[in-house]
PDB file of C-alpha atoms in Angstrom:
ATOM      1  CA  UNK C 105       6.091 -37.462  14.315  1.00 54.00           C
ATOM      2  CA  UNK C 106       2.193 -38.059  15.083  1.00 57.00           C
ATOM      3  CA  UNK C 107       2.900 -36.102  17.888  1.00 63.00           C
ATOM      4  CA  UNK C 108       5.104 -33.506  16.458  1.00 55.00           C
ATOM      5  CA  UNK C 109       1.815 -32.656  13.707  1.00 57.00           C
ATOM      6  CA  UNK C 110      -0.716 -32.769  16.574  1.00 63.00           C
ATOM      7  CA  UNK C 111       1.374 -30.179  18.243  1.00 62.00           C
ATOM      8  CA  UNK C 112       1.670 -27.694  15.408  1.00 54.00           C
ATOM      9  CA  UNK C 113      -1.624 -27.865  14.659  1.00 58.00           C
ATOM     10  CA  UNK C 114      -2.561 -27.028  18.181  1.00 61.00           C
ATOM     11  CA  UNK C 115      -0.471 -23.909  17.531  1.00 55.00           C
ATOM     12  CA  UNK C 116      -2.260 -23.028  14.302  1.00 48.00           C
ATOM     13  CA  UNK C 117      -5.134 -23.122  16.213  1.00 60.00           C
ATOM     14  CA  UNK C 118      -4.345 -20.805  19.392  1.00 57.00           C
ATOM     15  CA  UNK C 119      -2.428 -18.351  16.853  1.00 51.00           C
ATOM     16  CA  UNK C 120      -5.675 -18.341  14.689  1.00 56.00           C
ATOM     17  CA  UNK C 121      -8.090 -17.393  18.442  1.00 63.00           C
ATOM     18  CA  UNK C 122      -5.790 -14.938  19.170  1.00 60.00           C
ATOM     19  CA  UNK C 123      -5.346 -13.337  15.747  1.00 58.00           C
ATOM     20  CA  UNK C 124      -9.331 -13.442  16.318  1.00 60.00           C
ATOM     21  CA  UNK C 125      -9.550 -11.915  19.074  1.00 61.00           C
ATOM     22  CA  UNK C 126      -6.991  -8.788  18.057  1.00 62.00           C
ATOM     23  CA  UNK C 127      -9.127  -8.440  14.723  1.00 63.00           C
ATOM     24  CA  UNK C 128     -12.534  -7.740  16.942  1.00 60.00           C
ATOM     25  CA  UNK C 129      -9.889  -5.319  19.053  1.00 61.00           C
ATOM     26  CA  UNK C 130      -8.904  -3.550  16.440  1.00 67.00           C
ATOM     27  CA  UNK C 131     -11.748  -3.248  14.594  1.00 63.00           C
ATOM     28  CA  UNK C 132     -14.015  -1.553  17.657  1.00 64.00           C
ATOM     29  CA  UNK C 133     -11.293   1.155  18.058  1.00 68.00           C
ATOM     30  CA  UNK C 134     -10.931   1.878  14.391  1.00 68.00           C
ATOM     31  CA  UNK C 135     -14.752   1.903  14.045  1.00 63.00           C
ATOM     32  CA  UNK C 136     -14.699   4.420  16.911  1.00 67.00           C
ATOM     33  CA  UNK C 137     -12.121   6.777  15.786  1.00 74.00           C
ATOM     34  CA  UNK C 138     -13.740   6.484  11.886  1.00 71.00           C
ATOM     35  CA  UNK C 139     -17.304   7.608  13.719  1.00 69.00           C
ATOM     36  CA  UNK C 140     -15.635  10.723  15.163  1.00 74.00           C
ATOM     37  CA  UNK C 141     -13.859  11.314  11.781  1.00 78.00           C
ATOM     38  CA  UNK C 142     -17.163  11.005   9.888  1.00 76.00           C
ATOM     39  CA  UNK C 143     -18.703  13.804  12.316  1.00 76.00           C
ATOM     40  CA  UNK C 144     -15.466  15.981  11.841  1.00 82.00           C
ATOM     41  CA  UNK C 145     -15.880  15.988   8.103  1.00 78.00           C
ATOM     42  CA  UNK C 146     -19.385  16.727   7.877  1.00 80.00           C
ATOM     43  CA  UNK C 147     -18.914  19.899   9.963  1.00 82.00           C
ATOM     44  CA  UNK C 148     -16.099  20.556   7.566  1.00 84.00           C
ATOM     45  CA  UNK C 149     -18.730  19.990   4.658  1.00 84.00           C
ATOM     46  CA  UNK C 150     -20.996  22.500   6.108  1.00 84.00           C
ATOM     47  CA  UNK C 151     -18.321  25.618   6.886  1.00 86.00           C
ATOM     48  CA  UNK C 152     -17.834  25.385   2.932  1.00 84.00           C
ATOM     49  CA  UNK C 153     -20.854  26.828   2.424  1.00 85.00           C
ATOM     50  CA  UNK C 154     -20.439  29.400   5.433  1.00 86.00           C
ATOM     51  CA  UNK C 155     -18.829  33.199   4.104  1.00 87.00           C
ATOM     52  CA  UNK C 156     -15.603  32.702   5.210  1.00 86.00           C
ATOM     53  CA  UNK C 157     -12.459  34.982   5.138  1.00 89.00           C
ATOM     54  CA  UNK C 158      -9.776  33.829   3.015  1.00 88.00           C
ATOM     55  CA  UNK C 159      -7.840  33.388   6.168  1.00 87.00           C
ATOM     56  CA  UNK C 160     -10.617  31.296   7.342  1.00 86.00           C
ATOM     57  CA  UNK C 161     -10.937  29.100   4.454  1.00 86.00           C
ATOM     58  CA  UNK C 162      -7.202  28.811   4.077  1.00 86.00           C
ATOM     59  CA  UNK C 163      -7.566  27.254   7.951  1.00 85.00           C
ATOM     60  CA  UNK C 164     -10.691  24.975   6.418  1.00 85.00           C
ATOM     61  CA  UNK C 165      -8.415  23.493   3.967  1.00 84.00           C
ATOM     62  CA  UNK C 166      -5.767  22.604   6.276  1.00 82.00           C
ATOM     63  CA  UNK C 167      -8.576  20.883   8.330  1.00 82.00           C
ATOM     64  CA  UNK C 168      -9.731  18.872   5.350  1.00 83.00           C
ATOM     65  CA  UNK C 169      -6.184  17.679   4.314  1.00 81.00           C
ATOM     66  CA  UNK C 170      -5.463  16.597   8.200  1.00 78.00           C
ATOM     67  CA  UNK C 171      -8.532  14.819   7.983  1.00 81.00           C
ATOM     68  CA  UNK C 172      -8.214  13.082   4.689  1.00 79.00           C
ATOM     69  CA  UNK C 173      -4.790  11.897   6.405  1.00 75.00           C
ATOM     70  CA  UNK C 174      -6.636  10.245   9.233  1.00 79.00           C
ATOM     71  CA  UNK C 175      -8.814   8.624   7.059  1.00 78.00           C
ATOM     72  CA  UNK C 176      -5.749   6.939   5.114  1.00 76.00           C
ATOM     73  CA  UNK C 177      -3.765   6.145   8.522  1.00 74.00           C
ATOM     74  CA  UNK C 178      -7.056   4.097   9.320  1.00 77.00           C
ATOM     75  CA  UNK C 179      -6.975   2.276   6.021  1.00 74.00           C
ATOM     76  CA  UNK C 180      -3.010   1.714   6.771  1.00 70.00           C
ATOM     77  CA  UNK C 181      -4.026   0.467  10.341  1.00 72.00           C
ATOM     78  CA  UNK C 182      -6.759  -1.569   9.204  1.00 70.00           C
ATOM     79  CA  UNK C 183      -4.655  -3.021   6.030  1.00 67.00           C
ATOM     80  CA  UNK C 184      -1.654  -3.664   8.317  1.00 64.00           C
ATOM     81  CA  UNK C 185      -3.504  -5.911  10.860  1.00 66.00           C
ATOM     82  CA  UNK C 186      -5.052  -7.760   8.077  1.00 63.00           C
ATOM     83  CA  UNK C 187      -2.253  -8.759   6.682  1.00 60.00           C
ATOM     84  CA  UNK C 188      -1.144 -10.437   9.691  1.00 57.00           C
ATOM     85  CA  UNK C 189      -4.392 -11.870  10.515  1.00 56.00           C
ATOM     86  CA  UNK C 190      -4.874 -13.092   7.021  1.00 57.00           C
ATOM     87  CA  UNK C 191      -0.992 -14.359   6.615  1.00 52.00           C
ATOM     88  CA  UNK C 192      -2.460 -18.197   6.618  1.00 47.00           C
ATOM     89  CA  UNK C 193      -5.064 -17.792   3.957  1.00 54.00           C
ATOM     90  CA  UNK C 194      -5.123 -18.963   0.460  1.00 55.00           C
ATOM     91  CA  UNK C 195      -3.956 -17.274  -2.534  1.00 65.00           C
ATOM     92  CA  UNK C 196      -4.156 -17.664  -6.063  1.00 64.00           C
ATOM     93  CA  UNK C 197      -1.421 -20.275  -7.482  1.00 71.00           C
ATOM     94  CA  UNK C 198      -3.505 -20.923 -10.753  1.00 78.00           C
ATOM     95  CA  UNK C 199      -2.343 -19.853 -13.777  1.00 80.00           C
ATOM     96  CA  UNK C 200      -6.162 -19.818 -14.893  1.00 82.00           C
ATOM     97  CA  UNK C 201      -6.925 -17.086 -12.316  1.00 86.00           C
ATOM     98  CA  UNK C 202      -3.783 -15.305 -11.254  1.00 92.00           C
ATOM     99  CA  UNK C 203      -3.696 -11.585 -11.157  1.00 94.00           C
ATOM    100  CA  UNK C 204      -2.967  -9.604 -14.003  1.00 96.00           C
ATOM    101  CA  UNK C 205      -0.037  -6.968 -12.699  1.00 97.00           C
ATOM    102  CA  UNK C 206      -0.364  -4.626 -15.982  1.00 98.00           C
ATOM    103  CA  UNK C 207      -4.542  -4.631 -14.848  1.00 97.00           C
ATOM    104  CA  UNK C 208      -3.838  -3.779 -11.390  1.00 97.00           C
ATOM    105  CA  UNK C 209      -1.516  -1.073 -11.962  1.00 97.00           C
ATOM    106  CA  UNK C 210      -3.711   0.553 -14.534  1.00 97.00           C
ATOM    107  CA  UNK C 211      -6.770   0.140 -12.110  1.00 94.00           C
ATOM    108  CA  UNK C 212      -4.138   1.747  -9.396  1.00 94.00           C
ATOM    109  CA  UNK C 213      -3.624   4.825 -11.883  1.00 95.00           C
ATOM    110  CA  UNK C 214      -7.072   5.383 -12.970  1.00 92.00           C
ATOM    111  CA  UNK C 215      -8.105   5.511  -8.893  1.00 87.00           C
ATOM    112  CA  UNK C 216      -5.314   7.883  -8.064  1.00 89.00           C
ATOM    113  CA  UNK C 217      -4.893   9.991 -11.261  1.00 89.00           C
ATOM    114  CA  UNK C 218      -6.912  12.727  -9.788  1.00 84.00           C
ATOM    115  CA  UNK C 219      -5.730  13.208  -6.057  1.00 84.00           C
ATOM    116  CA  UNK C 220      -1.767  13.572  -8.290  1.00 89.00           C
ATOM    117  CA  UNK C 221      -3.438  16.001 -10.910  1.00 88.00           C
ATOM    118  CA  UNK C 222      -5.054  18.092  -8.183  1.00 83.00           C
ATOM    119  CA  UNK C 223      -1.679  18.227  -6.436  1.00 84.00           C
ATOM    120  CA  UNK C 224       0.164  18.578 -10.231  1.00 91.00           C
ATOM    121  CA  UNK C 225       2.439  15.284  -9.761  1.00 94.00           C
ATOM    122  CA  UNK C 226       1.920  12.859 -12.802  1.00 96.00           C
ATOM    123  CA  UNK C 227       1.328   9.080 -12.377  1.00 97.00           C
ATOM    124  CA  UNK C 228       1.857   7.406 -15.512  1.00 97.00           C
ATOM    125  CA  UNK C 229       3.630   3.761 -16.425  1.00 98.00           C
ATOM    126  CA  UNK C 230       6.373   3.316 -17.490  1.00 97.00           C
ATOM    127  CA  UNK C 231       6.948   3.806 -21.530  1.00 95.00           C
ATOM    128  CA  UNK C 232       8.612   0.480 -22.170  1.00 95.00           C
ATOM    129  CA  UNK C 233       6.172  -1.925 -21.059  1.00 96.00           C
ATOM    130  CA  UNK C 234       5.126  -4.731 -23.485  1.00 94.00           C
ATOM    131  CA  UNK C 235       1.125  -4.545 -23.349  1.00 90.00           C
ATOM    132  CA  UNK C 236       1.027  -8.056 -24.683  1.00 93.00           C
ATOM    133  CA  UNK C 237       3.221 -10.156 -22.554  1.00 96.00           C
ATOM    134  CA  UNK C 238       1.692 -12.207 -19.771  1.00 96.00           C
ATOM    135  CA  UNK C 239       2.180 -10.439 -16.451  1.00 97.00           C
ATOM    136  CA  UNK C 240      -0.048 -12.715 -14.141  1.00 96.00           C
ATOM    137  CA  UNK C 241       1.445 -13.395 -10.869  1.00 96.00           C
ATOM    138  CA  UNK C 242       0.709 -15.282  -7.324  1.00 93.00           C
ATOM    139  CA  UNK C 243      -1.520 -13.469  -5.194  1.00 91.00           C
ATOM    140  CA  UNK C 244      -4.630 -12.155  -4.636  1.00 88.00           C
ATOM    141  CA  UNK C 245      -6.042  -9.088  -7.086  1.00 90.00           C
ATOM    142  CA  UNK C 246      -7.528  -6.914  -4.136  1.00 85.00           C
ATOM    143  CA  UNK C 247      -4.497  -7.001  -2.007  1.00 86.00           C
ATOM    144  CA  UNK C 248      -1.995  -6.654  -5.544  1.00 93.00           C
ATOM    145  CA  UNK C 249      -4.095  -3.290  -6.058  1.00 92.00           C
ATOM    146  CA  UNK C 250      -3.427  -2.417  -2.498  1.00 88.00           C
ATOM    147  CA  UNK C 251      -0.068  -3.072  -2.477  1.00 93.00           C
ATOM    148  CA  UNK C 252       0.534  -0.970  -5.787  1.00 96.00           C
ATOM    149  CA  UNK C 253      -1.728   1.722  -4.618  1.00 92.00           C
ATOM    150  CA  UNK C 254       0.615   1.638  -1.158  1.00 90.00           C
ATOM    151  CA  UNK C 255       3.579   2.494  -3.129  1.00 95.00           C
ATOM    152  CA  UNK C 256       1.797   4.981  -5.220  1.00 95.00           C
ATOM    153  CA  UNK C 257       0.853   7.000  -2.505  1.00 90.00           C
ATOM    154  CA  UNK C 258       4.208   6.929  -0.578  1.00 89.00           C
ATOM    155  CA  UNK C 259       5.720   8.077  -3.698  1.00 93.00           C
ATOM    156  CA  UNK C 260       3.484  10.423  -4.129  1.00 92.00           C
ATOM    157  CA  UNK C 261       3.912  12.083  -0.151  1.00 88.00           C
ATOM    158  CA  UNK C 262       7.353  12.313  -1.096  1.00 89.00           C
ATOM    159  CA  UNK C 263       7.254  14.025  -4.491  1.00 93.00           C
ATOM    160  CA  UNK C 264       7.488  17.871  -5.333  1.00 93.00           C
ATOM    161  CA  UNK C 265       5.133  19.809  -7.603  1.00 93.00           C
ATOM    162  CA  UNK C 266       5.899  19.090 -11.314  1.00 95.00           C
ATOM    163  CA  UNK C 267       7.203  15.829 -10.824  1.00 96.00           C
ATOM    164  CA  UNK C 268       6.647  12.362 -11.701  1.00 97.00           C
ATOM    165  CA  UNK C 269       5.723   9.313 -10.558  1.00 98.00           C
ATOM    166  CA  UNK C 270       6.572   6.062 -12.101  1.00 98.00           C
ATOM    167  CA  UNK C 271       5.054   2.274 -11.947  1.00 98.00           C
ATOM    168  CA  UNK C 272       6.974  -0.076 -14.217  1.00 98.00           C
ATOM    169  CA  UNK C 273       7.118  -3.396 -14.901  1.00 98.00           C
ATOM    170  CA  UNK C 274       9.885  -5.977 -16.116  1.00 97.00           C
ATOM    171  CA  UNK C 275       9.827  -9.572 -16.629  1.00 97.00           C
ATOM    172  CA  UNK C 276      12.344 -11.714 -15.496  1.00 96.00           C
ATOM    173  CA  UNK C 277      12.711 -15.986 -15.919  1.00 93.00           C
ATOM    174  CA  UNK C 278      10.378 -16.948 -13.063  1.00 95.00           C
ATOM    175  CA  UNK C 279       8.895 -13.868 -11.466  1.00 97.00           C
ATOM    176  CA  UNK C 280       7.813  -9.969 -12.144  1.00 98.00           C
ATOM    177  CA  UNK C 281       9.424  -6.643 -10.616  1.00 98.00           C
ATOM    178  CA  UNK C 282       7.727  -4.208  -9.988  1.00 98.00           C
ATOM    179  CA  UNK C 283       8.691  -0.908  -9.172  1.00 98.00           C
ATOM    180  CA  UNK C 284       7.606   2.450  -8.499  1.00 98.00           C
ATOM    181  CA  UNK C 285      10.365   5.730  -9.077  1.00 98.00           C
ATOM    182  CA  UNK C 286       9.848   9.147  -7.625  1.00 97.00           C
ATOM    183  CA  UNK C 287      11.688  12.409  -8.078  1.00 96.00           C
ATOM    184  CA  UNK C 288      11.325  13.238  -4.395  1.00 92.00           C
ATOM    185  CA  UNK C 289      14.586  14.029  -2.212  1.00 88.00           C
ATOM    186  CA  UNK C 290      14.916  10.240  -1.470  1.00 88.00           C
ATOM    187  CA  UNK C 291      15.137   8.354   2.514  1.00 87.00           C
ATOM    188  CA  UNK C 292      18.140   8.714   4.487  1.00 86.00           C
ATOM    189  CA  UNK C 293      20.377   5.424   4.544  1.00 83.00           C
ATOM    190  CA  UNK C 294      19.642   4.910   8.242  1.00 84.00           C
ATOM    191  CA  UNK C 295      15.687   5.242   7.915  1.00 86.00           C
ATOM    192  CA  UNK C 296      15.755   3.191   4.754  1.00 85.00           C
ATOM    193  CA  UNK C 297      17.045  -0.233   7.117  1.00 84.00           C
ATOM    194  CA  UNK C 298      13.623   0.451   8.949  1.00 84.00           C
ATOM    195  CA  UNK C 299      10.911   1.316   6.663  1.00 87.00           C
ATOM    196  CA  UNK C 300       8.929  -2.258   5.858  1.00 85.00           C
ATOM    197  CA  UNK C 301       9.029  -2.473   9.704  1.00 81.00           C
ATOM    198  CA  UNK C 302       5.831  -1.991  11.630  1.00 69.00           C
ATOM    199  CA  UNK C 303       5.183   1.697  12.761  1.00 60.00           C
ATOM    200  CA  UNK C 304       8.411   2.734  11.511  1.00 63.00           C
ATOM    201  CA  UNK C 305       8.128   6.371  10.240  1.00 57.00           C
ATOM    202  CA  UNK C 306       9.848   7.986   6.694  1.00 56.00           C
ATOM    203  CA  UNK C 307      11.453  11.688   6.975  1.00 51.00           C
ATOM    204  CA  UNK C 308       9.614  13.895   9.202  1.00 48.00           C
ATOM    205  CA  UNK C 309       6.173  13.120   7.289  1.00 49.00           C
ATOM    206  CA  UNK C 310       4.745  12.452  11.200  1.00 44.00           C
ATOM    207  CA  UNK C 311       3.212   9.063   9.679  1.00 48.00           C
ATOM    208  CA  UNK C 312       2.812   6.205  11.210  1.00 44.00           C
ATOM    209  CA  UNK C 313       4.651   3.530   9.053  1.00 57.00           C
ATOM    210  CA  UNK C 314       1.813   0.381   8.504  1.00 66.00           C
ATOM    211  CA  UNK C 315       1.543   0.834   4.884  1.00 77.00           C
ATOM    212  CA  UNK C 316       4.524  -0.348   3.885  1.00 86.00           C
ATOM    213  CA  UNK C 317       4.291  -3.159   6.472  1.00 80.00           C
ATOM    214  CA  UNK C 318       1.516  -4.310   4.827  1.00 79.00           C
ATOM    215  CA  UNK C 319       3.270  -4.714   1.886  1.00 87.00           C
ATOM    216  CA  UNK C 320       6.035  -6.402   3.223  1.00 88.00           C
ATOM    217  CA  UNK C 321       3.729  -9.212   5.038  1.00 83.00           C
ATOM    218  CA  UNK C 322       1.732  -9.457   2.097  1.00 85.00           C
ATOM    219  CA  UNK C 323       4.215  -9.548  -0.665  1.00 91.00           C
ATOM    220  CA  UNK C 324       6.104 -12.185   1.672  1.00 89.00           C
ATOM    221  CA  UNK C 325       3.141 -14.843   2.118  1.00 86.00           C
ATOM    222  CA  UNK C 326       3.009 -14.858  -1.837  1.00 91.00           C
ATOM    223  CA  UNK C 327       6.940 -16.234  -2.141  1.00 91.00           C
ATOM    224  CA  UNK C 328       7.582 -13.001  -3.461  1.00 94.00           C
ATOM    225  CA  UNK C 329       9.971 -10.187  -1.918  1.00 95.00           C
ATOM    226  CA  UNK C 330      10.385  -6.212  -1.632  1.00 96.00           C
ATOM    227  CA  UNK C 331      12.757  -3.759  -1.473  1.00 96.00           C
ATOM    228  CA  UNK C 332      14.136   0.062  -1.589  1.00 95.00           C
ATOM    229  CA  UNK C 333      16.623   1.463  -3.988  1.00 95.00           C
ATOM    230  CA  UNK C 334      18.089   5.179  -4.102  1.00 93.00           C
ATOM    231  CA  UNK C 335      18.391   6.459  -7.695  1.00 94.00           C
ATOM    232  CA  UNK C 336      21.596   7.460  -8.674  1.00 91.00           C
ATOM    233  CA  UNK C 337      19.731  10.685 -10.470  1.00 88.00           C
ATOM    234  CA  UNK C 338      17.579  11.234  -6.990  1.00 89.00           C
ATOM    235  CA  UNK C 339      14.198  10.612  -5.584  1.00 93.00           C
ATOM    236  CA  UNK C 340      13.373   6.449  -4.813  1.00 95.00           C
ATOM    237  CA  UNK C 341      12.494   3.334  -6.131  1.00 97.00           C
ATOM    238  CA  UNK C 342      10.084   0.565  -4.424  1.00 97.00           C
ATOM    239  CA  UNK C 343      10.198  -2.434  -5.753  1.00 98.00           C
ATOM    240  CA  UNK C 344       8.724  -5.722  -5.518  1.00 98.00           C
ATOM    241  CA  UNK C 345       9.426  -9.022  -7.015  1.00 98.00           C
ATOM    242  CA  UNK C 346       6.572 -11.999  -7.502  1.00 97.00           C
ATOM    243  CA  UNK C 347       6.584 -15.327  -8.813  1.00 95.00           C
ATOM    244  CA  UNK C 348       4.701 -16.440 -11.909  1.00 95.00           C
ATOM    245  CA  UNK C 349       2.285 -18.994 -11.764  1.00 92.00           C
ATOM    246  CA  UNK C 350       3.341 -22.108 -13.079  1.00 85.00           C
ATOM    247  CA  UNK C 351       1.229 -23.299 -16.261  1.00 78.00           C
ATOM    248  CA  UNK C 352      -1.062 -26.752 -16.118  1.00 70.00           C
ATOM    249  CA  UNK C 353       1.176 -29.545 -17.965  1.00 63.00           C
TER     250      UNK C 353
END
């Protein structure tokens, strides 16, 4: 048994170098590519201000919006390696300092409110949620606004002028679901077996699927679990499920 214990923890620690070693990896490249990005936008800054053709500013704005994606497939990149790098460290169990899911999810709403407005989708929350029940859950608050804001913005990639987006919240004996509805055209059956894998890719969207990954290895470590529904009147529903702290006896 002695030995058994001294050989696990010999694991822990060459999983731990390496995981150490990838982070530094990863992080050089990304803070490469994010230089190069910074120098691309800043030229894109200054041709505002040039006299452009509408043609020409119609191109400009196409540049922007390919940019702004690179800048989120960097976040997804750098959230997605985290996760796994940061899969053995704590989280909050406490009752006393859990996160607050009905907090995050309005903090998630007030960040993203204007990027939907500007592109005339609605985020809102559900109608039916109970403002005064307890909805404090395992985990940590950064990464339970990350996670939230993950499945905001896929939603929101997915969903047509007009429409809405959706964040609820239900409580159930020992844990909270989550879930986020869109009125998009939904994920084929086949693609749907593979999205919470790494790199796996949704519709023809041309991204690179780490966001959802994130949330999958996140949501995991916690005890909790996640999931995709099709709604039977169209468009998708994410969901995730996580435990409630137990109170102090």
């Amino acid at each position: 048994m002695i030995q058994k214990a001294r050989e696990n923890q010999l694991n822990y620690q060459y999983i731990t170098k390496e995981n150490q070693k990838k982070d530094i990896l990863i992080h050089c490249i990304i803070h490469d590519i994010a230089g190069q990005l910074s120098g691309i936008n800043c030229c894109l800054m200054l041709l505002e201000t040039e006299n452009l053709t509408p043609k020409a500013r119609e191109y400009l704005e196409i540049g922007k919006k390919q940019a702004l994606q690179e800048e989120i497939l960097i976040r997804d990149i750098l959230n997605a390696f985290s996760a796994e790098i940061t899969s053995l460290e704590s989280f909050t169990v406490d009752a006393d300092t859990a996160p607050n899911l009905l907090t995050s999810a309005q903090e998630v709403i007030q960040l993203l409110s204007p990027t939907f407005v500007l592109n005339k989708v609605h985020l809102q929350l559900a109608d039916n949620i109970d403002q005064t029940s307890d909805w404090r859950v395992i985990g940590d608050k950064s990464r339970l606004n990350r996670i939230i804001a993950n499945l905001a913005e896929n939603a929101f990639r997915h969903s047509p002028m007009d429409s809405t987006v959706t964040i609820g919240l239900q409580q159930e004996e020992d844990s909270i679901l989550v879930t986020v509805d869109d009125q998009g055209s939904g994920i084929p059956a086949e693609i749907a077996k593979h999205i919470f894998e790494k790199f796996s890719q949704a519709g023809n969207s041309g991204r690179v699927g780490l966001g959802l990954y994130f949330c999958r290895m996140t949501v995991e470590r916690w005890g909790g679990n996640i999931g995709y529904l099709p709604l039977p009147q169209g468009g998708s529903r994410f969901w995730v499920r996580l435990l409630k702290p137990k109170p102090k006896t």
